[in-house]
CSV table of C-alpha atoms and ligand atoms in Angstrom, one decimal:
chain,number,residue,atom,x,y,z
A,1,MET,CA,97.8,102.1,136.9
A,2,ASN,CA,95.6,99.6,135.2
A,3,PHE,CA,95.5,101.7,132.1
A,4,ILE,CA,99.2,102.0,131.6
A,5,ALA,CA,99.7,98.4,132.5
A,6,LYS,CA,97.3,97.4,129.7
A,7,CYS,CA,98.9,99.7,127.2
A,8,PHE,CA,102.6,99.0,127.9
A,9,PRO,CA,103.1,96.0,130.1
A,10,SER,CA,106.7,96.9,130.7
A,11,ALA,CA,105.9,100.5,131.6
A,12,LEU,CA,104.4,99.9,135.0
A,13,PHE,CA,107.5,101.0,136.7
A,14,ALA,CA,107.7,104.0,134.4
A,15,PHE,CA,104.2,105.1,135.4
A,16,SER,CA,105.1,105.1,139.1
A,17,LEU,CA,108.0,107.4,138.3
A,18,LEU,CA,105.6,109.7,136.6
A,19,VAL,CA,103.5,109.9,139.8
A,20,THR,CA,106.4,110.6,142.1
A,21,SER,CA,108.7,112.8,140.0
A,22,SER,CA,106.3,115.1,138.1
A,23,THR,CA,106.8,118.8,138.7
A,24,HIS,CA,103.4,119.8,137.5
A,25,SER,CA,101.5,118.9,140.6
A,26,ALA,CA,101.3,116.0,143.1
A,27,THR,CA,98.9,113.4,142.0
A,28,ASP,CA,98.5,111.7,145.4
A,29,GLU,CA,96.2,114.6,146.3
A,30,THR,CA,92.4,114.3,145.7
A,31,ILE,CA,91.1,116.7,143.1
A,32,TYR,CA,87.5,117.9,143.0
A,33,LEU,CA,86.7,119.2,139.6
A,34,SER,CA,83.4,120.9,138.6
A,35,ALA,CA,82.2,122.6,135.4
A,36,ASP,CA,79.0,123.9,133.8
A,37,ALA,CA,78.6,121.0,131.5
A,38,MET,CA,80.2,117.7,130.5
A,39,PHE,CA,80.3,115.9,127.1
A,40,ASP,CA,79.3,112.3,127.7
A,41,SER,CA,81.3,110.4,125.0
A,42,GLU,CA,79.2,107.3,125.4
A,43,SER,CA,75.7,108.9,124.8
A,44,GLY,CA,77.0,111.8,122.8
A,45,LYS,CA,75.0,114.2,125.0
A,46,LEU,CA,75.8,117.1,127.3
A,47,ILE,CA,75.3,116.7,131.1
A,48,ASP,CA,74.8,119.8,133.3
A,49,ASN,CA,76.8,120.6,136.4
A,50,PRO,CA,79.1,117.7,136.6
A,51,ALA,CA,81.5,117.1,139.5
A,52,LEU,CA,84.4,114.6,139.6
A,53,LEU,CA,86.9,113.2,142.0
A,54,ILE,CA,90.4,112.5,140.7
A,55,LYS,CA,93.1,110.6,142.5
A,56,ASP,CA,96.4,109.0,141.4
A,57,GLY,CA,95.9,110.1,137.8
A,58,LEU,CA,92.6,108.3,137.6
A,59,ILE,CA,89.0,109.5,137.7
A,60,VAL,CA,87.5,107.8,140.8
A,61,GLU,CA,83.9,109.2,140.8
A,62,VAL,CA,81.7,111.1,138.3
A,63,SER,CA,78.6,112.7,139.7
A,64,SER,CA,76.7,116.0,139.8
A,65,GLN,CA,77.6,119.1,141.9
A,66,SER,CA,74.4,118.6,143.9
A,67,ALA,CA,75.2,115.0,144.7
A,68,LEU,CA,78.9,115.2,145.3
A,69,ASN,CA,80.7,117.6,147.6
A,70,ALA,CA,84.4,118.2,147.8
A,71,PRO,CA,86.1,116.0,150.4
A,72,GLU,CA,88.0,117.8,153.1
A,73,GLY,CA,91.5,118.8,151.9
A,74,ALA,CA,90.8,118.2,148.3
A,75,THR,CA,92.3,120.5,145.6
A,76,ILE,CA,89.4,122.4,144.0
A,77,ILE,CA,89.3,123.0,140.2
A,78,SER,CA,86.2,125.0,139.4
A,79,LEU,CA,85.7,125.4,135.6
A,80,GLU,CA,82.8,127.9,135.7
A,81,GLY,CA,81.2,128.7,132.3
A,82,LYS,CA,83.1,125.8,130.7
A,83,THR,CA,82.2,122.4,129.2
A,84,ILE,CA,84.5,119.6,130.0
A,85,LEU,CA,85.2,116.7,127.6
A,86,PRO,CA,87.5,113.7,127.6
A,87,GLY,CA,91.0,114.5,126.3
A,88,LEU,CA,90.9,114.1,122.5
A,89,ILE,CA,92.5,111.2,120.6
A,90,ASP,CA,94.1,111.6,117.2
A,91,MET,CA,94.5,108.2,115.6
A,92,HIS,CA,96.9,109.2,112.8
A,93,VAL,CA,99.8,111.4,113.7
A,94,HIS,CA,103.6,111.5,112.9
A,95,LEU,CA,105.0,113.3,115.9
A,96,THR,CA,108.6,112.9,114.6
A,97,SER,CA,107.7,114.8,111.3
A,98,MET,CA,107.7,118.6,110.8
A,99,ALA,CA,105.2,120.1,108.3
A,100,THR,CA,108.0,122.3,107.0
A,101,ASP,CA,110.1,119.3,105.8
A,102,HIS,CA,108.6,117.6,102.8
A,103,GLY,CA,110.0,116.1,99.6
A,104,TYR,CA,113.8,116.6,99.2
A,105,LYS,CA,113.9,118.8,102.3
A,106,ARG,CA,113.2,115.7,104.4
A,107,LEU,CA,116.4,114.1,103.3
A,108,ARG,CA,118.4,116.4,105.7
A,109,VAL,CA,116.5,115.1,108.7
A,110,SER,CA,118.4,112.4,110.6
A,111,HIS,CA,116.6,109.9,112.8
A,112,GLU,CA,118.1,111.7,115.8
A,113,ARG,CA,116.7,115.1,114.6
A,114,ALA,CA,113.4,113.3,114.1
A,115,ALA,CA,113.3,112.2,117.7
A,116,ILE,CA,113.9,115.8,118.8
A,117,ASN,CA,111.1,116.9,116.6
A,118,GLY,CA,109.0,114.5,118.5
A,119,VAL,CA,109.8,116.1,121.8
A,120,VAL,CA,108.6,119.5,120.5
A,121,ASN,CA,105.5,118.1,118.7
A,122,ALA,CA,104.4,115.9,121.7
A,123,LYS,CA,104.1,119.1,123.8
A,124,ARG,CA,102.3,121.0,121.1
A,125,THR,CA,99.8,118.2,120.7
A,126,LEU,CA,99.1,117.9,124.4
A,127,MET,CA,98.6,121.6,124.8
A,128,ALA,CA,96.1,121.5,121.9
A,129,GLY,CA,93.9,119.1,124.0
A,130,PHE,CA,95.1,115.8,122.5
A,131,THR,CA,95.9,113.6,125.4
A,132,THR,CA,96.2,110.4,123.4
A,133,VAL,CA,97.7,109.8,120.0
A,134,ARG,CA,98.3,106.8,117.7
A,135,ASN,CA,101.6,107.4,115.9
A,136,VAL,CA,101.5,105.5,112.6
A,137,GLY,CA,105.0,105.5,111.2
A,138,ALA,CA,108.3,106.9,112.5
A,139,PRO,CA,112.0,106.5,111.5
A,140,SER,CA,113.8,103.8,113.4
A,141,PHE,CA,112.1,103.5,116.9
A,142,ALA,CA,112.1,107.2,117.7
A,143,ASP,CA,108.4,106.9,118.4
A,144,VAL,CA,109.1,104.1,121.0
A,145,ALA,CA,111.7,106.3,122.7
A,146,LEU,CA,109.3,109.3,122.7
A,147,ARG,CA,106.4,107.2,124.1
A,148,ASP,CA,108.7,105.9,126.9
A,149,ALA,CA,110.1,109.4,127.8
A,150,ILE,CA,106.6,110.7,128.1
A,151,ALA,CA,105.4,107.7,130.2
A,152,GLU,CA,108.4,108.1,132.5
A,153,GLY,CA,107.5,111.8,133.1
A,154,ASP,CA,110.7,113.2,131.5
A,155,ILE,CA,108.9,115.3,128.9
A,156,PRO,CA,105.3,116.4,128.5
A,157,GLY,CA,103.2,114.7,125.8
A,158,PRO,CA,100.1,112.6,125.1
A,159,HIS,CA,99.7,108.9,125.9
A,160,MET,CA,101.3,107.4,122.8
A,161,PHE,CA,100.5,104.1,120.9
A,162,VAL,CA,103.2,103.6,118.3
A,163,SER,CA,104.0,101.5,115.3
A,164,GLY,CA,107.7,101.8,114.7
A,165,PRO,CA,108.8,101.8,111.0
A,166,PRO,CA,105.9,101.1,108.7
A,167,ILE,CA,106.0,97.8,106.8
A,168,GLY,CA,105.6,97.9,103.0
A,169,ILE,CA,106.8,96.8,99.6
A,170,THR,CA,110.0,97.8,97.8
A,171,GLY,CA,109.5,101.2,96.3
A,172,GLY,CA,106.1,101.6,98.0
A,173,HIS,CA,104.5,104.3,100.1
A,174,CYS,CA,105.6,102.7,103.4
A,175,SER,CA,109.1,102.5,102.0
A,176,ASP,CA,109.0,106.2,101.0
A,177,ASN,CA,112.7,106.2,100.0
A,178,ASN,CA,112.2,106.8,96.3
A,179,LEU,CA,113.9,110.3,96.2
A,180,LEU,CA,117.5,109.3,95.4
A,181,PRO,CA,118.8,107.4,92.4
A,182,SER,CA,119.6,103.7,92.6
A,183,GLU,CA,123.3,104.1,93.4
A,184,TYR,CA,122.3,105.3,96.9
A,185,ASN,CA,120.4,102.0,97.4
A,186,LEU,CA,118.2,103.6,100.0
A,187,LEU,CA,115.6,101.2,101.5
A,188,GLY,CA,113.0,101.9,104.1
A,189,GLU,CA,113.5,100.0,107.3
A,190,GLY,CA,110.2,98.3,107.0
A,191,VAL,CA,110.6,97.1,103.4
A,192,ALA,CA,109.7,93.5,103.0
A,193,ASP,CA,108.5,91.5,100.0
A,194,GLY,CA,106.7,88.2,100.5
A,195,PRO,CA,104.6,86.9,103.4
A,196,TRP,CA,107.5,85.6,105.5
A,197,ALA,CA,109.7,88.6,105.0
A,198,ALA,CA,106.7,90.8,106.0
A,199,ARG,CA,106.1,88.6,109.1
A,200,SER,CA,109.7,89.0,110.0
A,201,LYS,CA,109.3,92.8,110.0
A,202,VAL,CA,106.2,92.5,112.2
A,203,ARG,CA,108.3,90.4,114.7
A,204,ARG,CA,111.1,93.0,114.6
A,205,ASN,CA,108.8,95.9,115.3
A,206,ILE,CA,107.2,94.0,118.2
A,207,LYS,CA,110.7,93.1,119.5
A,208,TYR,CA,111.6,96.8,119.7
A,209,GLY,CA,108.5,98.0,121.4
A,210,ALA,CA,105.7,98.7,118.8
A,211,ASP,CA,102.1,98.8,120.2
A,212,LEU,CA,100.6,98.3,116.7
A,213,ILE,CA,101.6,97.5,113.2
A,214,LYS,CA,101.3,100.0,110.3
A,215,THR,CA,101.4,98.8,106.7
A,216,CYS,CA,100.5,100.2,103.3
A,217,SER,CA,98.2,98.5,100.9
A,218,THR,CA,98.2,101.2,98.2
A,219,GLY,CA,100.5,104.0,97.0
A,220,GLY,CA,100.3,107.4,98.6
A,221,VAL,CA,100.1,111.1,97.8
A,222,LEU,CA,103.4,112.2,99.3
A,223,SER,CA,105.6,109.3,98.2
A,224,LYS,CA,107.5,109.9,95.0
A,225,GLY,CA,106.6,107.6,92.1
A,226,THR,CA,103.7,105.8,93.8
A,227,LYS,CA,100.1,105.8,92.5
A,228,VAL,CA,97.3,106.3,95.0
A,229,GLY,CA,95.1,103.9,93.1
A,230,ALA,CA,97.6,101.1,92.8
A,231,PRO,CA,97.4,98.2,95.3
A,232,GLN,CA,100.6,97.4,97.3
A,233,TYR,CA,101.0,94.0,98.8
A,234,THR,CA,98.9,91.0,97.8
A,235,ILE,CA,96.2,89.7,100.0
A,236,GLU,CA,98.5,86.8,100.9
A,237,GLU,CA,101.2,89.3,102.2
A,238,LEU,CA,98.6,91.5,104.0
A,239,THR,CA,97.1,88.4,105.6
A,240,ALA,CA,100.5,87.3,106.9
A,241,ILE,CA,101.1,90.7,108.4
A,242,VAL,CA,97.6,90.7,110.1
A,243,GLU,CA,97.9,87.1,111.4
A,244,GLU,CA,101.3,87.8,112.8
A,245,ALA,CA,100.3,91.0,114.5
A,246,HIS,CA,97.0,89.7,115.8
A,247,SER,CA,98.7,86.6,117.2
A,248,HIS,CA,100.7,88.9,119.4
A,249,GLY,CA,97.7,91.0,120.3
A,250,LEU,CA,98.6,94.0,118.2
A,251,LYS,CA,96.2,95.8,115.9
A,252,VAL,CA,97.0,96.7,112.2
A,253,ALA,CA,96.5,100.0,110.5
A,254,SER,CA,96.7,100.0,106.8
A,255,HIS,CA,97.3,103.1,104.7
A,256,ALA,CA,95.0,102.7,101.7
A,257,HIS,CA,93.7,105.3,99.2
A,258,GLY,CA,92.7,103.1,96.2
A,259,THR,CA,89.5,101.1,95.9
A,260,GLU,CA,91.2,97.7,95.4
A,261,GLY,CA,93.9,98.1,98.1
A,262,ILE,CA,91.2,99.1,100.6
A,263,ILE,CA,89.3,95.9,99.9
A,264,ASN,CA,92.5,93.8,100.0
A,265,ALA,CA,93.3,95.2,103.4
A,266,LEU,CA,89.8,94.6,104.7
A,267,LYS,CA,89.7,91.0,103.4
A,268,ALA,CA,93.1,90.5,105.1
A,269,GLY,CA,91.4,91.6,108.4
A,270,VAL,CA,93.1,94.9,109.2
A,271,ASP,CA,91.6,96.9,112.0
A,272,THR,CA,91.7,100.4,110.6
A,273,ILE,CA,91.9,101.9,107.1
A,274,GLU,CA,93.9,105.1,106.9
A,275,HIS,CA,92.8,107.8,104.3
A,276,ALA,CA,90.2,105.5,102.6
A,277,SER,CA,89.9,108.1,99.8
A,278,PHE,CA,88.6,106.0,97.0
A,279,ILE,CA,86.6,103.6,99.1
A,280,ASP,CA,83.5,102.3,97.1
A,281,GLU,CA,80.3,100.8,98.2
A,282,GLU,CA,81.8,97.3,98.5
A,283,GLY,CA,84.6,98.7,100.6
A,284,ILE,CA,82.2,100.6,102.9
A,285,GLU,CA,80.0,97.5,103.2
A,286,LEU,CA,83.0,95.3,104.1
A,287,ALA,CA,84.2,97.8,106.7
A,288,VAL,CA,80.8,97.9,108.3
A,289,LYS,CA,80.4,94.1,108.2
A,290,GLN,CA,83.9,93.5,109.8
A,291,GLY,CA,83.7,96.4,112.2
A,292,ALA,CA,86.8,98.0,110.8
A,293,TYR,CA,87.4,101.7,111.5
A,294,LEU,CA,87.9,104.4,108.9
A,295,SER,CA,90.4,107.1,109.6
A,296,MET,CA,89.8,109.7,106.9
A,297,ASP,CA,92.1,112.8,107.0
A,298,ILE,CA,89.8,115.3,105.4
A,299,TYR,CA,91.5,118.5,106.7
A,300,VAL,CA,95.1,117.9,105.5
A,301,THR,CA,94.2,118.5,101.8
A,302,GLU,CA,93.8,122.2,102.7
A,303,TYR,CA,97.4,122.4,104.0
A,304,ILE,CA,98.9,120.4,101.2
A,305,LEU,CA,97.3,122.5,98.4
A,306,GLY,CA,97.7,125.8,100.3
A,307,GLU,CA,101.2,125.6,101.8
A,308,GLY,CA,102.6,122.3,100.6
A,309,GLU,CA,104.7,123.7,97.7
A,310,ALA,CA,106.7,126.0,100.0
A,311,ALA,CA,107.2,123.1,102.4
A,312,GLY,CA,108.8,121.1,99.6
A,313,ILE,CA,106.0,118.9,98.5
A,314,LEU,CA,106.7,117.7,95.0
A,315,GLU,CA,104.5,118.8,92.1
A,316,GLU,CA,103.5,115.2,91.4
A,317,SER,CA,102.3,114.9,95.0
A,318,LEU,CA,100.3,118.2,94.7
A,319,GLU,CA,98.7,116.8,91.5
A,320,LYS,CA,97.8,113.6,93.3
A,321,GLU,CA,96.2,115.6,96.1
A,322,ARG,CA,94.2,117.6,93.6
A,323,MET,CA,92.8,114.3,92.3
A,324,THR,CA,92.1,112.9,95.7
A,325,GLY,CA,90.9,115.5,98.2
A,326,GLN,CA,87.3,116.1,97.1
A,327,THR,CA,86.6,112.4,96.4
A,328,GLN,CA,87.8,111.6,99.9
A,329,ARG,CA,85.4,114.1,101.3
A,330,ASP,CA,82.5,112.8,99.2
A,331,ASN,CA,83.3,109.3,100.3
A,332,PHE,CA,83.5,110.4,103.9
A,333,LYS,CA,79.9,111.4,103.7
A,334,LYS,CA,78.9,108.1,102.1
A,335,ALA,CA,80.7,106.1,104.8
A,336,VAL,CA,79.0,108.2,107.6
A,337,ASP,CA,75.6,107.6,106.0
A,338,ALA,CA,76.3,103.9,105.7
A,339,GLY,CA,77.0,103.7,109.5
A,340,ALA,CA,80.7,102.9,109.1
A,341,LYS,CA,82.8,103.4,112.3
A,342,ILE,CA,84.7,106.6,111.9
A,343,ILE,CA,87.6,107.7,114.0
A,344,LEU,CA,89.5,111.0,114.0
A,345,GLY,CA,92.8,110.6,112.2
A,346,THR,CA,94.4,113.7,110.8
A,347,ASP,CA,97.9,113.0,109.5
A,348,ALA,CA,99.4,115.7,111.7
A,349,GLY,CA,103.0,116.1,110.8
A,350,VAL,CA,102.1,116.6,107.2
A,351,TYR,CA,100.5,119.8,108.5
A,352,PRO,CA,101.6,121.5,111.8
A,353,HIS,CA,101.1,119.6,115.0
A,354,GLY,CA,98.7,121.4,117.4
A,355,ASP,CA,96.3,122.1,114.6
A,356,ASN,CA,94.7,118.6,114.9
A,357,ALA,CA,91.3,119.9,116.0
A,358,LYS,CA,90.8,121.8,112.7
A,359,GLN,CA,89.6,118.5,111.2
A,360,LEU,CA,86.6,118.4,113.6
A,361,SER,CA,84.8,121.3,111.9
A,362,ARG,CA,85.5,119.7,108.5
A,363,MET,CA,84.0,116.5,109.6
A,364,VAL,CA,80.8,118.4,110.6
A,365,ARG,CA,80.9,120.4,107.4
A,366,PHE,CA,81.3,117.2,105.3
A,367,GLY,CA,78.4,115.4,106.8
A,368,MET,CA,78.8,114.1,110.4
A,369,PRO,CA,76.7,115.3,113.4
A,370,SER,CA,78.9,117.2,115.9
A,371,ASN,CA,78.2,114.8,118.7
A,372,GLU,CA,79.3,111.9,116.5
A,373,VAL,CA,82.5,113.8,115.5
A,374,LEU,CA,83.3,114.3,119.2
A,375,ARG,CA,82.7,110.5,119.8
A,376,ALA,CA,85.0,109.8,116.8
A,377,ALA,CA,87.7,111.8,118.6
A,378,THR,CA,87.1,110.1,122.0
A,379,SER,CA,85.2,106.9,122.8
A,380,VAL,CA,85.1,105.5,119.3
A,381,ALA,CA,88.9,106.1,118.9
A,382,ALA,CA,89.4,104.4,122.3
A,383,GLN,CA,87.6,101.3,121.0
A,384,ALA,CA,89.8,101.2,117.9
A,385,LEU,CA,92.8,101.4,120.2
A,386,GLY,CA,91.5,98.6,122.4
A,387,GLN,CA,91.4,101.1,125.3
A,388,SER,CA,87.7,101.5,125.9
A,389,GLY,CA,87.1,102.7,129.5
A,390,ASN,CA,90.8,103.8,129.9
A,391,VAL,CA,90.8,106.9,127.6
A,392,GLY,CA,88.3,108.8,125.6
A,393,VAL,CA,85.7,108.8,128.4
A,394,ILE,CA,85.0,110.7,131.6
A,395,ALA,CA,84.1,107.8,133.9
A,396,SER,CA,85.4,106.0,137.0
A,397,ASP,CA,88.7,104.1,136.5
A,398,ALA,CA,89.6,106.0,133.3
A,399,SER,CA,92.8,108.0,133.1
A,400,ALA,CA,92.0,111.6,134.2
A,401,ASP,CA,92.4,113.1,130.8
A,402,ILE,CA,90.1,116.1,130.7
A,403,ILE,CA,89.9,119.2,128.6
A,404,ALA,CA,87.6,122.2,128.8
A,405,VAL,CA,86.2,124.7,126.3
A,406,ASP,CA,84.4,128.1,126.8
A,407,GLY,CA,80.9,127.2,125.6
A,408,ASN,CA,78.9,124.5,124.0
A,409,PRO,CA,81.0,122.4,121.6
A,410,LEU,CA,78.0,120.7,120.0
A,411,GLU,CA,76.8,124.1,118.8
A,412,ASP,CA,80.3,125.4,118.0
A,413,ILE,CA,82.8,122.7,117.2
A,414,ASP,CA,85.5,125.3,116.5
A,415,LEU,CA,85.8,125.8,120.3
A,416,LEU,CA,87.9,122.6,120.3
A,417,GLU,CA,90.7,124.4,118.5
A,418,THR,CA,91.4,126.6,121.6
A,419,PRO,CA,90.8,124.5,124.7
A,420,SER,CA,91.3,126.6,127.9
A,421,PHE,CA,92.1,123.7,130.2
A,422,VAL,CA,94.1,120.5,129.6
A,423,MET,CA,94.6,117.8,132.2
A,424,LYS,CA,96.4,114.5,131.5
A,425,ALA,CA,96.5,111.6,134.0
A,426,GLY,CA,95.5,114.1,136.7
A,427,LEU,CA,98.2,116.6,136.0
A,428,VAL,CA,97.1,120.1,134.8
A,429,TYR,CA,99.1,121.3,131.8
A,430,LYS,CA,97.0,124.3,130.8
A,431,ASN,CA,94.5,126.3,132.8
B,501,ZN,ZN1,100.3,109.4,107.7
């Protein structure tokens, strides 16, 4: 209860509905769950023969099978031969987007259709073992509606932290409305130029239910006519956005590919840098010094260059990706080696939802130890959300978000792509 109250102060009532109206299983029962091993997302180590007690959607005790017996009347879940982990966290998704709708194909998607996409994709994401997501950019407030419908138990999906419409400059990546000629006068909902206009957009997003603020401090790969290396927003504008968000207790995620825009965003005090493709030594140093998190989507390039054209991605975007993908992977390794805080952020929605875990093996391949990759997708992501102890960990008082794989995920990270068990808030969705 504590967890949801902290995430969404107004959703306390919604959470009690979830407990009483869910059709998956009753959560007022006590569950005794045991497995062969458990990934401890704090230490990054495996622990043998764990046993847990779960009640009211929360983990109430974590111990070993020899020290903890099942209480009388408890529901027993015995995951023999399996390793349990905290439910995974993807810090960069767009649940309202479909990977098949890119470029001009996206123009046919109404906000209402986007919301329905979200219902489909929320379930896919949960069944893939992602029990928490940060949704960084959605049309209108479809993401707020989706988050609330999930929290109220109407539809299955992960815990969601949402940004509402991203805030950006006229013609910029966060506007992403550059496809039609000027007579259509199409403007992104979050378009604002100047510090006060940008502050006003932050206030509007908070008013309608955002949990965080998403902005763009450089151009992007998939937006027509923007340059990945070009800064967007001045430091003055970015500082206004960050000050306004922080004063309301919200964190700020900034899309930033280019070297200068990354540094601008860090100097302005953003909490997470998205993509970080052309981050240089100064940027890495600044991120380390300020404790900012890097969310580098090093899997998505494979989808964009492999299947993007058929999905409608413009040739100019494919060309931008060709210039960006490898550099981003090289810089990922530099950031890891420098001790920067790395979180799992995949940009799901650009590629199909449910494939989120494919990035884990790429993070290992491009230079991060497997236990650190799993921490980036659990406890470190939870820190970046401001939800340490609530999600991303198997510990007392955390939400009972637990997945299981058939084997040792530290030796074979690909196992995470096919979890055999998914529990969220004490409810079993896959077994
Ligand atoms: Zn994105």
